Amino acid sequence: MSELSNALNFSGGPGVLPESVLNEAQEAIRSVPEVGLSVLGISHRSDWFAAVVEEVERNIRQLLQLPDSHALLLLQGGATLQFSMVPMLLLRDSSKTAEYIHSGYWSRQSIPPARLEGEVSVLWDGEASGFRRLPAASELHHRADAAYFHYVSNETVEGIQFHEIPGREDVPRVCDMSSDLLSRPFDPDRFDLIYAHAQKNLGPAGVTIVIVRRDLLDQVPDGIPAVLDYRAHIKAHSIYNTPPVFAIYVVLLVTRWLIEDIGGLERMATINQHKADALYAIIDSHSDLYRGWARPENRSLMNVAFELPSTDQETAFLNQARVMGFSGLKGHRSLGGIRASIYNAMRLDAVESLCAFMEDFATQARR
Ligand SMILES: *Cc1c(COP(=O)(O)O)cnc(C)c1O
């Protein structure tokens, strides 16, 4: 077996984390400098951890320019639990209809739990077009009285990403940003509810960020268990029960890295754009060999999915890539093909190494 390297880990999720964060996390497992104890054994009721939660919230608020109208929570259960929590809290006992876009693998998972709670209308379905594109605003016929409108900003599996915010301004907008939150700036005031687990772009698995407009919660029905009610978590400052202390600590390190090392979301977005441009340029310049999955205007800046003409060639590509130290490039099991995930922590020089490998592979394939 050859040695794999973190720097060349293009995994779709859990994704790569910055080297400096891994070093600090390693040290904290032995002992958190300002405490003297392992992060794995510090009480979630300690002053130290209360300060960690407070700083994570402050850092994310600063990065997103989040207004006070919105609460920020650190929850468990991943994005999948949010697929159920959202309709439980916003659709149950309502006479209104919730609108969903079915744009790929992850939005597909979000719809059945909503149907358990009330009326759902699928506004647009990308299945017929093979989930290679996203709808234009003119294709979405929204109702004015929807309970809410739900979409996935970046379909991680197919590598398609909204570059405009869909929906109406007078209907609550709900978005699964699991694979692109904090990868670029956007106006959070246009969203009523955002959720994103950490393990693609923000930290390790175990913690999920929820950002919710406080007044959206005035209408929550009775009979929801407190652990599934955002209001209980707001009241408890995200320490309702034992939270994933280590995962939250690593998210703190990642937010510090974004602020101090990267310099904020504008800078992060510029770097992410360079990485994506480099990869798509190689794909486009060898279109006989590499076939990009997404329609160009819907290409994701986080997940670059492409195919080769045969599965034999894909296997050869993956095997040779592995010998060179690259990992995580096999496409999602539902789609096949190749996928390079280039989350925030993936460095531009690593993407350039992948581009060089793809160039060599293409030259070799032509012989
Ligand atoms: C990975 C992913 C999910 C699934 O998240 P879990 O934390 O495993 O529940 C949901 N939505 C998107 C957009 C994803 O990328």
Short mmCIF file of C-alpha atoms and ligand atoms in Angstrom, two decimals:
data_model
loop_
_atom_site.label_atom_id
_atom_site.label_comp_id
_atom_site.label_asym_id
_atom_site.label_seq_id
_atom_site.Cartn_x
_atom_site.Cartn_y
_atom_site.Cartn_z
CA MET A 1 0.00 0.00 0.00
CA SER A 2 1.30 3.43 -0.87
CA GLU A 3 1.25 6.27 1.62
CA LEU A 4 -1.73 8.56 1.31
CA SER A 5 -1.47 12.21 2.20
CA ASN A 6 -3.98 14.50 3.89
CA ALA A 7 -3.02 17.26 1.51
CA LEU A 8 -4.20 15.19 -1.45
CA ASN A 9 -7.46 13.96 0.09
CA PHE A 10 -10.26 14.92 -2.29
CA SER A 11 -12.93 13.07 -0.28
CA GLY A 12 -16.54 14.16 -0.65
CA GLY A 13 -17.10 13.88 3.08
CA PRO A 14 -15.85 13.84 5.72
CA GLY A 15 -13.57 16.22 3.93
CA VAL A 16 -10.05 17.51 4.33
CA LEU A 17 -9.16 19.92 7.17
CA PRO A 18 -6.33 22.48 7.32
CA GLU A 19 -2.96 21.08 8.41
CA SER A 20 -2.66 23.70 11.16
CA VAL A 21 -6.07 22.69 12.53
CA LEU A 22 -5.06 19.02 12.59
CA ASN A 23 -1.94 19.93 14.56
CA GLU A 24 -3.89 21.98 17.10
CA ALA A 25 -6.54 19.26 17.40
CA GLN A 26 -3.82 16.67 17.97
CA GLU A 27 -2.32 18.78 20.74
CA ALA A 28 -5.76 19.34 22.32
CA ILE A 29 -6.38 15.59 22.50
CA ARG A 30 -3.37 15.40 24.80
CA SER A 31 -4.04 18.67 26.55
CA VAL A 32 -5.79 21.95 25.77
CA PRO A 33 -3.04 24.50 26.51
CA GLU A 34 -5.15 26.90 28.60
CA VAL A 35 -6.80 24.06 30.59
CA GLY A 36 -4.23 21.31 30.99
CA LEU A 37 -6.73 18.53 30.24
CA SER A 38 -7.55 16.51 27.12
CA VAL A 39 -10.37 18.07 25.10
CA LEU A 40 -11.96 14.59 25.16
CA GLY A 41 -12.35 14.79 28.93
CA ILE A 42 -13.39 18.38 29.59
CA SER A 43 -16.90 18.92 30.92
CA HIS A 44 -19.40 20.46 28.56
CA ARG A 45 -20.55 22.46 31.61
CA SER A 46 -17.11 24.02 32.11
CA ASP A 47 -16.48 27.74 31.65
CA TRP A 48 -13.90 26.81 29.05
CA PHE A 49 -16.46 25.04 26.87
CA ALA A 50 -19.05 27.81 27.30
CA ALA A 51 -16.39 30.16 25.93
CA VAL A 52 -15.71 27.79 23.02
CA VAL A 53 -19.39 27.78 22.03
CA GLU A 54 -19.53 31.54 22.40
CA GLU A 55 -16.48 32.06 20.19
CA VAL A 56 -17.69 29.64 17.50
CA GLU A 57 -20.93 31.60 17.37
CA ARG A 58 -19.13 34.95 17.33
CA ASN A 59 -16.75 33.82 14.57
CA ILE A 60 -19.50 32.44 12.33
CA ARG A 61 -21.59 35.58 12.92
CA GLN A 62 -18.60 37.70 11.95
CA LEU A 63 -17.77 35.63 8.86
CA LEU A 64 -21.38 35.68 7.60
CA GLN A 65 -22.29 39.16 8.90
CA LEU A 66 -25.24 37.47 10.52
CA PRO A 67 -27.89 39.84 11.91
CA ASP A 68 -29.25 39.50 15.47
CA SER A 69 -32.64 38.54 14.06
CA HIS A 70 -31.11 35.09 13.51
CA ALA A 71 -30.12 32.58 16.20
CA LEU A 72 -27.15 30.26 15.65
CA LEU A 73 -27.23 26.73 17.05
CA LEU A 74 -24.85 23.79 17.25
CA LEU A 75 -26.89 20.57 17.07
CA GLN A 76 -26.36 16.86 16.45
CA GLY A 77 -27.97 14.37 14.07
CA GLY A 78 -26.41 15.71 10.88
CA ALA A 79 -28.23 17.22 7.95
CA THR A 80 -30.43 14.12 7.86
CA LEU A 81 -32.06 15.01 11.18
CA GLN A 82 -32.78 18.47 9.79
CA PHE A 83 -34.67 16.83 6.90
CA SER A 84 -37.18 15.81 9.63
CA MET A 85 -36.86 18.67 12.11
CA VAL A 86 -37.61 21.34 9.51
CA PRO A 87 -41.04 19.99 8.48
CA MET A 88 -41.90 18.93 12.06
CA LEU A 89 -41.44 22.50 13.22
CA LEU A 90 -42.62 24.42 10.16
CA LEU A 91 -45.17 22.19 8.41
CA ARG A 92 -46.88 19.98 11.00
CA ASP A 93 -50.50 21.04 11.73
CA SER A 94 -50.27 23.68 9.01
CA SER A 95 -52.81 24.04 6.20
CA LYS A 96 -50.06 25.37 3.96
CA THR A 97 -47.90 23.56 1.43
CA ALA A 98 -44.11 23.27 1.63
CA GLU A 99 -42.22 23.68 -1.63
CA TYR A 100 -39.15 21.59 -2.41
CA ILE A 101 -36.75 21.42 -5.32
CA HIS A 102 -35.62 17.91 -6.26
CA SER A 103 -32.24 18.69 -7.74
CA GLY A 104 -30.11 15.68 -6.81
CA TYR A 105 -29.23 12.95 -4.34
CA TRP A 106 -29.42 15.03 -1.17
CA SER A 107 -32.55 17.01 -1.95
CA ARG A 108 -34.20 13.68 -2.76
CA GLN A 109 -33.55 12.56 0.82
CA SER A 110 -35.10 15.75 2.18
CA ILE A 111 -38.57 15.22 0.68
CA PRO A 112 -40.04 11.99 2.20
CA PRO A 113 -39.70 13.21 5.82
CA ALA A 114 -41.54 16.40 4.84
CA ARG A 115 -44.41 14.38 3.33
CA LEU A 116 -44.91 12.76 6.74
CA GLU A 117 -45.73 16.16 8.19
CA GLY A 118 -47.96 17.82 5.60
CA GLU A 119 -48.55 18.86 1.99
CA VAL A 120 -45.44 18.99 -0.15
CA SER A 121 -45.15 20.32 -3.65
CA VAL A 122 -42.06 19.47 -5.69
CA LEU A 123 -41.62 22.66 -7.68
CA TRP A 124 -39.00 21.33 -10.04
CA ASP A 125 -37.60 17.86 -10.61
CA GLY A 126 -34.17 17.38 -12.16
CA GLU A 127 -34.40 13.61 -12.45
CA ALA A 128 -35.39 13.63 -16.15
CA SER A 129 -32.32 15.70 -16.98
CA GLY A 130 -30.09 13.38 -14.95
CA PHE A 131 -29.39 16.00 -12.26
CA ARG A 132 -26.92 17.75 -14.53
CA ARG A 133 -28.51 21.14 -14.23
CA LEU A 134 -30.46 23.37 -11.87
CA PRO A 135 -33.63 25.32 -12.66
CA ALA A 136 -33.55 28.94 -13.81
CA ALA A 137 -35.73 31.33 -11.81
CA SER A 138 -38.20 31.41 -14.72
CA GLU A 139 -38.81 27.65 -14.32
CA LEU A 140 -39.90 27.94 -10.70
CA HIS A 141 -43.55 28.83 -10.17
CA HIS A 142 -43.72 29.59 -6.49
CA ARG A 143 -46.93 30.05 -4.56
CA ALA A 144 -47.23 33.14 -2.40
CA ASP A 145 -48.71 31.25 0.56
CA ALA A 146 -46.23 28.34 0.92
CA ALA A 147 -45.28 27.27 4.44
CA TYR A 148 -41.67 27.51 3.29
CA PHE A 149 -39.44 26.84 0.28
CA HIS A 150 -36.61 24.33 0.68
CA TYR A 151 -33.60 23.72 -1.53
CA VAL A 152 -30.03 22.38 -1.39
CA SER A 153 -27.51 25.07 -2.35
CA ASN A 154 -24.82 22.62 -3.48
CA GLU A 155 -25.68 19.08 -4.56
CA THR A 156 -22.55 17.39 -3.25
CA VAL A 157 -22.94 14.13 -5.20
CA GLU A 158 -23.63 15.56 -8.67
CA GLY A 159 -21.48 18.67 -8.26
CA ILE A 160 -24.15 21.23 -9.16
CA GLN A 161 -24.50 24.48 -7.24
CA PHE A 162 -26.90 27.40 -7.23
CA HIS A 163 -25.06 30.63 -8.02
CA GLU A 164 -28.22 32.72 -7.52
CA ILE A 165 -30.57 32.43 -4.56
CA PRO A 166 -33.93 30.96 -5.71
CA GLY A 167 -37.31 31.62 -4.07
CA ARG A 168 -39.57 34.52 -3.17
CA GLU A 169 -38.70 37.12 -0.56
CA ASP A 170 -42.13 36.81 1.10
CA VAL A 171 -41.97 33.02 1.72
CA PRO A 172 -39.63 31.54 4.35
CA ARG A 173 -36.52 30.32 2.58
CA VAL A 174 -34.91 27.16 3.99
CA CYS A 175 -31.59 25.89 2.70
CA ASP A 176 -29.36 22.87 3.22
CA MET A 177 -25.87 24.36 2.88
CA SER A 178 -24.06 21.29 4.19
CA SER A 179 -21.42 21.34 1.50
CA ASP A 180 -20.91 25.04 0.88
CA LEU A 181 -21.57 27.08 4.04
CA LEU A 182 -18.61 29.43 4.68
CA SER A 183 -17.17 28.77 1.22
CA ARG A 184 -18.35 32.16 -0.09
CA PRO A 185 -20.17 35.23 1.17
CA PHE A 186 -23.95 35.61 0.77
CA ASP A 187 -26.69 37.70 2.34
CA PRO A 188 -27.95 35.67 5.33
CA ASP A 189 -30.86 38.04 5.80
CA ARG A 190 -32.50 36.47 2.74
CA PHE A 191 -32.70 33.13 4.59
CA ASP A 192 -35.07 32.11 7.36
CA LEU A 193 -33.41 28.79 8.10
CA ILE A 194 -30.01 27.43 7.08
CA TYR A 195 -28.49 24.16 8.18
CA ALA A 196 -25.13 22.59 7.50
CA HIS A 197 -23.38 19.69 9.15
CA ALA A 198 -19.68 20.27 9.69
CA GLN A 199 -18.06 17.33 7.98
CA LYS A 200 -17.83 18.60 4.41
CA ASN A 201 -16.42 22.06 4.85
CA LEU A 202 -16.31 23.11 8.50
CA GLY A 203 -14.89 20.42 10.75
CA PRO A 204 -15.36 16.78 11.73
CA ALA A 205 -18.66 14.87 11.73
CA GLY A 206 -20.85 15.23 14.81
CA VAL A 207 -21.98 18.83 14.82
CA THR A 208 -24.55 20.61 12.66
CA ILE A 209 -24.91 24.36 12.40
CA VAL A 210 -28.44 25.74 12.28
CA ILE A 211 -29.14 29.41 11.64
CA VAL A 212 -32.76 30.37 12.16
CA ARG A 213 -34.70 33.60 12.08
CA ARG A 214 -36.09 33.81 15.60
CA ASP A 215 -39.58 34.97 14.66
CA LEU A 216 -40.01 31.95 12.39
CA LEU A 217 -40.37 29.90 15.58
CA ASP A 218 -43.49 31.73 16.84
CA GLN A 219 -45.61 29.25 14.86
CA VAL A 220 -44.07 25.96 16.07
CA PRO A 221 -46.90 23.48 16.91
CA ASP A 222 -47.36 21.90 20.35
CA GLY A 223 -46.20 18.39 21.10
CA ILE A 224 -42.65 18.56 19.73
CA PRO A 225 -40.12 16.91 22.06
CA ALA A 226 -37.77 19.61 23.38
CA VAL A 227 -34.65 17.96 21.94
CA LEU A 228 -36.19 18.40 18.45
CA ASP A 229 -37.27 21.98 19.07
CA TYR A 230 -34.84 24.76 18.13
CA ARG A 231 -36.27 26.90 20.93
CA ALA A 232 -34.98 24.54 23.61
CA HIS A 233 -31.50 24.70 22.10
CA ILE A 234 -31.61 28.48 21.82
CA LYS A 235 -32.54 28.70 25.50
CA ALA A 236 -29.72 26.32 26.47
CA HIS A 237 -27.09 28.10 24.30
CA SER A 238 -26.54 24.87 22.35
CA ILE A 239 -25.77 22.92 25.54
CA TYR A 240 -29.21 21.34 26.03
CA ASN A 241 -27.64 17.91 26.49
CA THR A 242 -24.03 16.75 26.10
CA PRO A 243 -22.83 18.23 22.83
CA PRO A 244 -19.94 16.83 20.72
CA VAL A 245 -17.29 18.85 22.55
CA PHE A 246 -14.38 17.74 20.37
CA ALA A 247 -16.18 18.35 17.06
CA ILE A 248 -17.25 21.81 18.20
CA TYR A 249 -13.70 22.60 19.31
CA VAL A 250 -12.38 21.68 15.85
CA VAL A 251 -15.05 23.86 14.21
CA LEU A 252 -13.74 26.68 16.41
CA LEU A 253 -10.21 26.08 15.09
CA VAL A 254 -11.52 26.08 11.51
CA THR A 255 -13.36 29.39 12.00
CA ARG A 256 -10.20 30.93 13.48
CA TRP A 257 -8.26 29.67 10.46
CA LEU A 258 -10.85 31.23 8.12
CA ILE A 259 -10.61 34.58 9.87
CA GLU A 260 -6.90 34.77 10.68
CA ASP A 261 -5.14 32.70 8.01
CA ILE A 262 -7.49 33.10 5.06
CA GLY A 263 -8.83 36.57 5.86
CA GLY A 264 -12.59 36.04 5.55
CA LEU A 265 -15.12 34.73 3.09
CA GLU A 266 -14.35 37.05 0.17
CA ARG A 267 -10.79 35.75 0.20
CA MET A 268 -11.97 32.16 0.66
CA ALA A 269 -14.35 32.51 -2.29
CA THR A 270 -11.55 33.83 -4.53
CA ILE A 271 -9.33 30.87 -3.65
CA ASN A 272 -12.20 28.42 -4.16
CA GLN A 273 -12.94 29.98 -7.56
CA HIS A 274 -9.28 29.55 -8.62
CA LYS A 275 -9.31 25.89 -7.59
CA ALA A 276 -12.52 25.14 -9.45
CA ASP A 277 -11.43 27.10 -12.54
CA ALA A 278 -8.19 25.12 -12.71
CA LEU A 279 -9.97 21.76 -12.62
CA TYR A 280 -12.76 22.65 -15.03
CA ALA A 281 -10.17 24.06 -17.45
CA ILE A 282 -8.40 20.67 -17.58
CA ILE A 283 -11.72 18.90 -18.06
CA ASP A 284 -12.72 21.25 -20.89
CA SER A 285 -9.36 21.04 -22.61
CA HIS A 286 -9.61 17.22 -22.74
CA SER A 287 -13.31 16.87 -23.46
CA ASP A 288 -12.66 13.68 -25.45
CA LEU A 289 -11.55 12.01 -22.21
CA TYR A 290 -13.05 13.95 -19.30
CA ARG A 291 -16.77 14.68 -19.44
CA GLY A 292 -17.94 17.12 -16.82
CA TRP A 293 -21.17 16.02 -15.17
CA ALA A 294 -22.74 19.45 -14.59
CA ARG A 295 -23.92 21.89 -17.19
CA PRO A 296 -21.25 24.64 -17.16
CA GLU A 297 -23.44 27.37 -15.62
CA ASN A 298 -24.40 25.09 -12.73
CA ARG A 299 -20.92 23.78 -11.97
CA SER A 300 -20.10 23.48 -8.30
CA LEU A 301 -17.07 25.22 -6.82
CA MET A 302 -16.92 22.51 -4.13
CA ASN A 303 -17.41 19.19 -5.94
CA VAL A 304 -16.09 18.62 -9.45
CA ALA A 305 -17.77 15.52 -10.89
CA PHE A 306 -16.77 14.02 -14.23
CA GLU A 307 -16.75 10.78 -16.16
CA LEU A 308 -14.33 8.99 -18.45
CA PRO A 309 -15.53 7.13 -21.58
CA SER A 310 -15.43 3.68 -19.89
CA THR A 311 -15.39 2.23 -16.41
CA ASP A 312 -12.05 0.58 -17.31
CA GLN A 313 -10.55 4.00 -17.89
CA GLU A 314 -12.07 5.28 -14.66
CA THR A 315 -10.54 2.37 -12.77
CA ALA A 316 -7.15 3.03 -14.38
CA PHE A 317 -7.48 6.72 -13.50
CA LEU A 318 -8.29 5.96 -9.86
CA ASN A 319 -5.51 3.36 -9.54
CA GLN A 320 -2.85 5.65 -10.99
CA ALA A 321 -4.12 8.56 -8.90
CA ARG A 322 -3.79 6.45 -5.79
CA VAL A 323 -0.19 5.57 -6.60
CA MET A 324 0.49 9.31 -6.77
CA GLY A 325 -0.98 9.76 -3.29
CA PHE A 326 -4.39 11.14 -4.27
CA SER A 327 -7.42 9.76 -2.47
CA GLY A 328 -11.18 10.25 -2.23
CA LEU A 329 -11.63 10.67 -5.98
CA LYS A 330 -14.10 7.85 -6.59
CA GLY A 331 -17.53 9.25 -7.41
CA HIS A 332 -20.46 8.76 -5.01
CA ARG A 333 -21.83 5.21 -5.05
CA SER A 334 -25.13 6.45 -6.49
CA LEU A 335 -23.50 8.10 -9.51
CA GLY A 336 -20.13 6.46 -10.23
CA GLY A 337 -17.51 8.37 -12.18
CA ILE A 338 -14.92 10.61 -10.55
CA ARG A 339 -15.46 13.42 -8.09
CA ALA A 340 -12.84 15.81 -6.78
CA SER A 341 -14.11 17.61 -3.72
CA ILE A 342 -12.25 20.85 -3.22
CA TYR A 343 -13.61 22.21 0.05
CA ASN A 344 -12.15 25.26 1.79
CA ALA A 345 -9.20 23.38 3.29
CA MET A 346 -8.10 21.86 -0.03
CA ARG A 347 -5.07 23.87 -1.08
CA LEU A 348 -4.64 25.41 -4.52
CA ASP A 349 -1.25 23.72 -4.95
CA ALA A 350 -2.85 20.31 -4.30
CA VAL A 351 -5.48 21.07 -6.94
CA GLU A 352 -2.68 22.04 -9.31
CA SER A 353 -1.01 18.67 -8.62
CA LEU A 354 -4.27 16.93 -9.50
CA CYS A 355 -4.51 19.01 -12.69
CA ALA A 356 -0.96 17.98 -13.64
CA PHE A 357 -1.84 14.34 -13.03
CA MET A 358 -4.99 14.67 -15.17
CA GLU A 359 -2.95 16.28 -17.94
CA ASP A 360 -0.44 13.41 -17.88
CA PHE A 361 -3.18 10.81 -17.80
CA ALA A 362 -4.81 12.43 -20.83
CA THR A 363 -1.54 12.46 -22.79
CA GLN A 364 -0.94 8.84 -21.93
CA ALA A 365 -4.51 7.85 -22.90
CA ARG A 366 -4.05 9.42 -26.32
CA ARG A 367 -1.03 7.24 -27.15
C1 LIG B 1 -23.55 14.89 2.99
C2 LIG B 1 -24.83 15.68 2.87
C3 LIG B 1 -25.99 15.40 3.64
C4 LIG B 1 -26.04 14.24 4.62
O1 LIG B 1 -25.60 14.66 5.84
P1 LIG B 1 -25.52 13.74 7.17
O2 LIG B 1 -24.77 14.62 8.11
O3 LIG B 1 -24.81 12.49 6.79
O4 LIG B 1 -26.91 13.52 7.60
C5 LIG B 1 -27.09 16.22 3.46
N1 LIG B 1 -27.09 17.26 2.62
C6 LIG B 1 -26.01 17.57 1.87
C7 LIG B 1 -26.05 18.73 0.93
C8 LIG B 1 -24.86 16.79 1.98
O5 LIG B 1 -23.78 17.10 1.24
#
